[in-house]
Coordinates of N, CA and C in Angstrom, one line a residue:
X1112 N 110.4 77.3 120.7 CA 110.8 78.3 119.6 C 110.1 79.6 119.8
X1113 N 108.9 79.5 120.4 CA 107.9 80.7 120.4 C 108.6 81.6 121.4
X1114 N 109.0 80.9 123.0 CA 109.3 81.6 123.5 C 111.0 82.6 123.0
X1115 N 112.0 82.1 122.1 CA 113.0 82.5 121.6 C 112.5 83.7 120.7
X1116 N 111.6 83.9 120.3 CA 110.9 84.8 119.0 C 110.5 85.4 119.9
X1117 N 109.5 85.4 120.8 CA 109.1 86.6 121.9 C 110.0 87.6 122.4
X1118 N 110.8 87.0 123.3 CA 112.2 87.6 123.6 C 113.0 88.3 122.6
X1119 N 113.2 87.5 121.7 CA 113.8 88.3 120.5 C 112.9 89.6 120.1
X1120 N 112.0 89.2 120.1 CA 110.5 90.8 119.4 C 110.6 91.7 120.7
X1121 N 110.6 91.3 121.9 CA 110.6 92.3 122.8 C 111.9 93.2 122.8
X1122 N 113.0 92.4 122.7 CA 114.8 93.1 122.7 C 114.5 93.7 121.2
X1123 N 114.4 93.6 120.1 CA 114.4 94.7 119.1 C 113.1 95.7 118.9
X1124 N 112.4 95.3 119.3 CA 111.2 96.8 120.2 C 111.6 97.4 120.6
X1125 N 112.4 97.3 121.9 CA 112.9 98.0 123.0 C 114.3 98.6 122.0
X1126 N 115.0 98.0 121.4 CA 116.1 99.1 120.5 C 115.4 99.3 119.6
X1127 N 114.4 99.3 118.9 CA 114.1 100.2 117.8 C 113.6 101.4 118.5
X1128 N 113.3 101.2 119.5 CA 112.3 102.5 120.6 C 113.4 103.1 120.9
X1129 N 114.4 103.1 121.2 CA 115.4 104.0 121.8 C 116.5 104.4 120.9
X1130 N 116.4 103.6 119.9 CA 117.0 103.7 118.5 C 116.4 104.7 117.4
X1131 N 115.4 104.8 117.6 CA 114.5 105.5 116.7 C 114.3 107.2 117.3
X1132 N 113.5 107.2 119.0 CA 113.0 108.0 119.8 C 113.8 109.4 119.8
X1133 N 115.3 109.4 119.2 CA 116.2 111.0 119.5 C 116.6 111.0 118.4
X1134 N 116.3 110.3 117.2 CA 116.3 110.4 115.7 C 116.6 112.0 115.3
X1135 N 117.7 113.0 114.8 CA 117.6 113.7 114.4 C 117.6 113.7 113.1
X1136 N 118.2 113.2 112.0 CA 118.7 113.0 110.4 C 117.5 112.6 109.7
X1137 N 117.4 113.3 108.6 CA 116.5 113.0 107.8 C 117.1 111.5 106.8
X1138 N 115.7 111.7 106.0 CA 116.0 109.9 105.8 C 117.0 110.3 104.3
X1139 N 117.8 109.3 104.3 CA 118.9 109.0 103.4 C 119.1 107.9 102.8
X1140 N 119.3 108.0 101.1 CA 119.0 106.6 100.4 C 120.0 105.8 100.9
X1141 N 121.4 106.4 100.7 CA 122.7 105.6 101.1 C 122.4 104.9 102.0
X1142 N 122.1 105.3 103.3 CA 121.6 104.8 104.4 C 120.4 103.4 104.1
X1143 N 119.7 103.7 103.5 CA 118.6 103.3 103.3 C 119.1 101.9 102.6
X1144 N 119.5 102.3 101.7 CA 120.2 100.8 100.9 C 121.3 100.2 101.4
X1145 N 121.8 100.8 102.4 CA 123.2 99.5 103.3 C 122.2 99.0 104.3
X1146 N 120.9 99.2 104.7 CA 120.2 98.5 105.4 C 119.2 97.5 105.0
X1147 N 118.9 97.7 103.9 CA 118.1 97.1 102.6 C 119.2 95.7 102.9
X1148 N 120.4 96.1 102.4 CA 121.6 95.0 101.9 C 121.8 94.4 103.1
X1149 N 121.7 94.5 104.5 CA 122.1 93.6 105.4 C 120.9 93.1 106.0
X1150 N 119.8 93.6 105.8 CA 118.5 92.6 105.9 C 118.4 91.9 105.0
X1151 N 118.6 91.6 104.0 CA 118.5 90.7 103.1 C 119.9 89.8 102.6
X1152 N 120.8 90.1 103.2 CA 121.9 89.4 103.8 C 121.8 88.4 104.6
X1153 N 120.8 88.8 106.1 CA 120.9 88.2 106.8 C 119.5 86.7 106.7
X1154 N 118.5 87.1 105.9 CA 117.8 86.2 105.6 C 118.7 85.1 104.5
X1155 N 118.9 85.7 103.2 CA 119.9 84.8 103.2 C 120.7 83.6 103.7
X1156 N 121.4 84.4 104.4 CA 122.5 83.6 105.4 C 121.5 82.9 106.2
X1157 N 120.4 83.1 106.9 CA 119.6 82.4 107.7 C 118.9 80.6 106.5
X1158 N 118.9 80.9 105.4 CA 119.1 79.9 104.5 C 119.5 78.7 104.8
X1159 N 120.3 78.7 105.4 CA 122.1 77.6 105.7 C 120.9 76.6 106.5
X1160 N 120.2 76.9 107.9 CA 119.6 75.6 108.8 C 118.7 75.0 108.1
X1161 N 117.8 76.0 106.3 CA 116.7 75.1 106.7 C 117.0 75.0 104.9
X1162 N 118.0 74.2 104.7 CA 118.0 74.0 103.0 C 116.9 73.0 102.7
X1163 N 116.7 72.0 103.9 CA 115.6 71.0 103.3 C 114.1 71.3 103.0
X1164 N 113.9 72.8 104.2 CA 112.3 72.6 103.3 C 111.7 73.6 102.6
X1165 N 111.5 73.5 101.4 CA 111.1 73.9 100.5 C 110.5 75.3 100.5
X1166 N 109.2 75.2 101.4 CA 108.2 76.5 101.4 C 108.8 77.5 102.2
X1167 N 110.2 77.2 103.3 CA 110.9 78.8 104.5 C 111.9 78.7 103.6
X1168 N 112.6 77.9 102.4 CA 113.9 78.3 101.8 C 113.3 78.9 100.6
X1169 N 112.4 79.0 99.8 CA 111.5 80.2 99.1 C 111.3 81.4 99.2
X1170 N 110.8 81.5 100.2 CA 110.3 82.8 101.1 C 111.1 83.4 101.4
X1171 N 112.4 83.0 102.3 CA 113.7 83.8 102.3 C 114.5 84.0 101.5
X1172 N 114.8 83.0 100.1 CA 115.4 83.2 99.2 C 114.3 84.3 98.5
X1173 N 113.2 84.7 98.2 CA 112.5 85.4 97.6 C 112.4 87.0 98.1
X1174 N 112.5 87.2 99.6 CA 112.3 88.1 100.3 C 113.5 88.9 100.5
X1175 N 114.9 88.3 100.9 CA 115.9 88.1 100.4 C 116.9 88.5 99.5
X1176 N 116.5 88.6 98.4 CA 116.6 88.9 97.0 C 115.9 89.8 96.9
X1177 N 115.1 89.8 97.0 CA 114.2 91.5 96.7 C 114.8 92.6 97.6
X1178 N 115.1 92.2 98.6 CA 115.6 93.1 99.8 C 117.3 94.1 99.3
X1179 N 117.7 92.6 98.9 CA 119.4 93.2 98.5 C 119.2 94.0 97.1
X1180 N 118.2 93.7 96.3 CA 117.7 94.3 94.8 C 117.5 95.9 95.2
X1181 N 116.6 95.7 96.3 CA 116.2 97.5 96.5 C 117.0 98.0 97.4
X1182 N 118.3 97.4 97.5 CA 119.2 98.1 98.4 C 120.4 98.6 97.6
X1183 N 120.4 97.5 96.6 CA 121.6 97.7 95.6 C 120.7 99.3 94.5
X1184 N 119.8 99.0 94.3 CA 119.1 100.3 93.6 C 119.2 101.6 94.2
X1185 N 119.4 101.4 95.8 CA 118.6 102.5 96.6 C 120.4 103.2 96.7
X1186 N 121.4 102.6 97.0 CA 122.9 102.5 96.9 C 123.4 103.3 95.9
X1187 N 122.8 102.7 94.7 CA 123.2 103.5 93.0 C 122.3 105.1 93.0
X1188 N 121.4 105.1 93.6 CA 120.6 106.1 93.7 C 121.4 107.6 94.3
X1189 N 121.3 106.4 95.8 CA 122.6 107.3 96.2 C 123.5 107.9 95.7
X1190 N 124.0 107.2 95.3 CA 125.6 108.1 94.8 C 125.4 108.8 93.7
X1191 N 124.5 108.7 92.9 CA 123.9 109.5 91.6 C 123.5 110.9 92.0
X1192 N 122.6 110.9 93.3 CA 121.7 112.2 93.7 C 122.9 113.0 94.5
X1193 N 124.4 112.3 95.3 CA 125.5 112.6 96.6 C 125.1 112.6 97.1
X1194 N 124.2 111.9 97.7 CA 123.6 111.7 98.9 C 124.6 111.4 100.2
X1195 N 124.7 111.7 100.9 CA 125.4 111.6 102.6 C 125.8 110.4 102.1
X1196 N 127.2 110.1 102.1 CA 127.4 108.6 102.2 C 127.7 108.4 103.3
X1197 N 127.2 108.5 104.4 CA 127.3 107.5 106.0 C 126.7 106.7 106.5
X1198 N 127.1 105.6 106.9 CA 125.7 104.7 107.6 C 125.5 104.8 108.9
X1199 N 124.8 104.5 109.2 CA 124.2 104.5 110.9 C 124.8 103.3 111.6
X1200 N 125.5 103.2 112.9 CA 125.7 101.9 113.3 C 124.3 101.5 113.7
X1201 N 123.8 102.4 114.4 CA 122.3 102.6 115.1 C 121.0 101.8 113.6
X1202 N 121.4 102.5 113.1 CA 120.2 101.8 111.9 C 120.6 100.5 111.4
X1203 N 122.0 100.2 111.2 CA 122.6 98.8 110.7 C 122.0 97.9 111.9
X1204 N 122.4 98.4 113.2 CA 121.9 97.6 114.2 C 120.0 97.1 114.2
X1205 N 119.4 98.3 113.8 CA 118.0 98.3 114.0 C 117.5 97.1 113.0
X1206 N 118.3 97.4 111.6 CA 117.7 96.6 110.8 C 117.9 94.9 111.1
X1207 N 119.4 94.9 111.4 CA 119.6 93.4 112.0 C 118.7 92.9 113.1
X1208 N 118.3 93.1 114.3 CA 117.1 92.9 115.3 C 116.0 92.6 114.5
X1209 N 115.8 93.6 113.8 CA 114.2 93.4 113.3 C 114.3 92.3 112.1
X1210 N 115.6 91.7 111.4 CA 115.5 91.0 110.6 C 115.9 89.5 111.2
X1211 N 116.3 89.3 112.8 CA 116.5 88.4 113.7 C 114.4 88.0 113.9
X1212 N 114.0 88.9 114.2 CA 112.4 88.4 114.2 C 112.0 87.5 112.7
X1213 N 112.4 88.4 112.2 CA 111.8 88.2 110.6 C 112.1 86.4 110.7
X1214 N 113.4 86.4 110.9 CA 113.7 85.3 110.6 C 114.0 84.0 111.4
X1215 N 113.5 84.0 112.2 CA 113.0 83.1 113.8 C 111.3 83.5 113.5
X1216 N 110.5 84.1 112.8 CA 108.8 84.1 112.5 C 109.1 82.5 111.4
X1217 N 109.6 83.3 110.0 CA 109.6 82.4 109.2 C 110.4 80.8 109.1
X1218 N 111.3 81.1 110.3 CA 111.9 79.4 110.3 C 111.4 78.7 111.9
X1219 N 110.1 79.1 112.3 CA 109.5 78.9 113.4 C 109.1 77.0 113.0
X1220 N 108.8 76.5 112.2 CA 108.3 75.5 112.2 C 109.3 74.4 111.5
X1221 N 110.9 75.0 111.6 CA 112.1 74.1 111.9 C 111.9 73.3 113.1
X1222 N 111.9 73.9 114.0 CA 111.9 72.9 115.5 C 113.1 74.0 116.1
X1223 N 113.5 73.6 117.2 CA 114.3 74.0 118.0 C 115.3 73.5 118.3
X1224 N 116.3 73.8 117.2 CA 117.8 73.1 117.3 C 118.9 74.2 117.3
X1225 N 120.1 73.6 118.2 CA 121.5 74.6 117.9 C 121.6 75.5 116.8
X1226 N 121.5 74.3 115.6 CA 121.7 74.7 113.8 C 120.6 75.6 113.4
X1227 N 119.7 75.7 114.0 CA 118.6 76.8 113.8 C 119.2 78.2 114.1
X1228 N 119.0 77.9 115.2 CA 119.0 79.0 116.3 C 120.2 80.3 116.0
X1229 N 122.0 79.5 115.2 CA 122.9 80.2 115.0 C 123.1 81.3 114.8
X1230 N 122.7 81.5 113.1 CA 122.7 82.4 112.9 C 121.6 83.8 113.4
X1231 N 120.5 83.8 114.1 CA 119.5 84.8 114.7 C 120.3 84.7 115.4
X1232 N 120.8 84.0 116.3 CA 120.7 84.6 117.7 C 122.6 85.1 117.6
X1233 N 123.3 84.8 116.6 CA 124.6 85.5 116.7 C 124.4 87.1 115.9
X1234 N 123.7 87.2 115.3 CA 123.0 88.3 114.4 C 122.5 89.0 115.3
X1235 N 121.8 88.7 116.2 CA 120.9 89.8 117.7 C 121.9 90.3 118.3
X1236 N 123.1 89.4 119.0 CA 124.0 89.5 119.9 C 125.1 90.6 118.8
X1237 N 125.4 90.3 117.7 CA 125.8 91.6 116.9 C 125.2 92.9 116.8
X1238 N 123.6 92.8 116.6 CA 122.9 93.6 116.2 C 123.1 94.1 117.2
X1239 N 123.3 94.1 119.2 CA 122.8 94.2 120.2 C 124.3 95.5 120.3
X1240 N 125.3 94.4 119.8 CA 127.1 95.1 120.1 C 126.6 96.6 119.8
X1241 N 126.5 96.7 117.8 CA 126.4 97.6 117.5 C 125.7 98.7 117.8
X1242 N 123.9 98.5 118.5 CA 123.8 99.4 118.7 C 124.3 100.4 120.5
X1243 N 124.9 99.0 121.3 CA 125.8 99.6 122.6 C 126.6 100.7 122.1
X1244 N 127.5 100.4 120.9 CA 128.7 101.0 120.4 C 128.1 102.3 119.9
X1245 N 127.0 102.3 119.1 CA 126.3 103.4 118.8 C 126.2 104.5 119.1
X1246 N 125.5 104.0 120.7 CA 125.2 104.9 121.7 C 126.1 105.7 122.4
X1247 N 127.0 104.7 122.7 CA 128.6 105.2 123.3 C 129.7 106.0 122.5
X1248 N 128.9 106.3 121.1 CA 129.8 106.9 120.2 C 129.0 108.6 120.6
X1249 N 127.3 108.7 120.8 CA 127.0 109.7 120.9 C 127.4 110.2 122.0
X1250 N 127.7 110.1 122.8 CA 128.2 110.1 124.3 C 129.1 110.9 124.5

């Protein structure tokens, strides 16, 4: 499992580095809160492998919930101040990678099964689409 989490930490390094590095837009709540909402979406949904144990279905369900709370806030914020309503595929992507670690760190001491593994590793391979598509849109 360590080595699946390495790999995974190195591939969203290496997109948050090139995802980040030609950044021109300043920071935006809208933005801010559709990324809030799909990291905490994706722990969530990461839920599903490990309902039986107690202390990683806490933690995600806790972390989680807070995540979608300050996204739904940050959302309402938004549209209160008109803030840019655009999202980033680039930032949707960034946040998914880095919430693929998050969540292969904290469901590390599941074991290493298919039913683990699903959702991170179909969430990277999306996270991975979006930010190709991203790039190919600035192009």
């Amino acid at each position: 499992m360590w080595i699946i989490l390495v790999i995974n930490l190195l591939v969203a390094m290496a997109i948050v580095y090139f995802g980040l590095k030609e950044r021109q837009e300043d920071f935006n709540l809208f933005t801010a809160g559709a990324v809030f909402i799909v990291f905490g979406l994706i722990l969530i949904i990461g839920l599903v492998p490990v309902m039986n144990n107690f202390e990683e279905l806490s933690v995600l369900q806790f972390v989680g919930g807070i995540l979608i709370a300050i996204g739904i806030i940050s959302l309402i914020i938004g549209f209160v101040t008109k803030a840019v309503r655009t999202v980033s595929l680039r930032d949707v992507a960034i946040a998914m990678e880095v919430a693929v670690v998050c969540l292969l760190y904290l469901t590390h001491n599941a074991g290493l099964s298919f039913m683990n593994l699903v959702v991170p590793e179909l969430t990277a391979i999306v996270g991975l689409v979006l930010f190709i598509v991203s790039r190919r849109q600035m192009n």
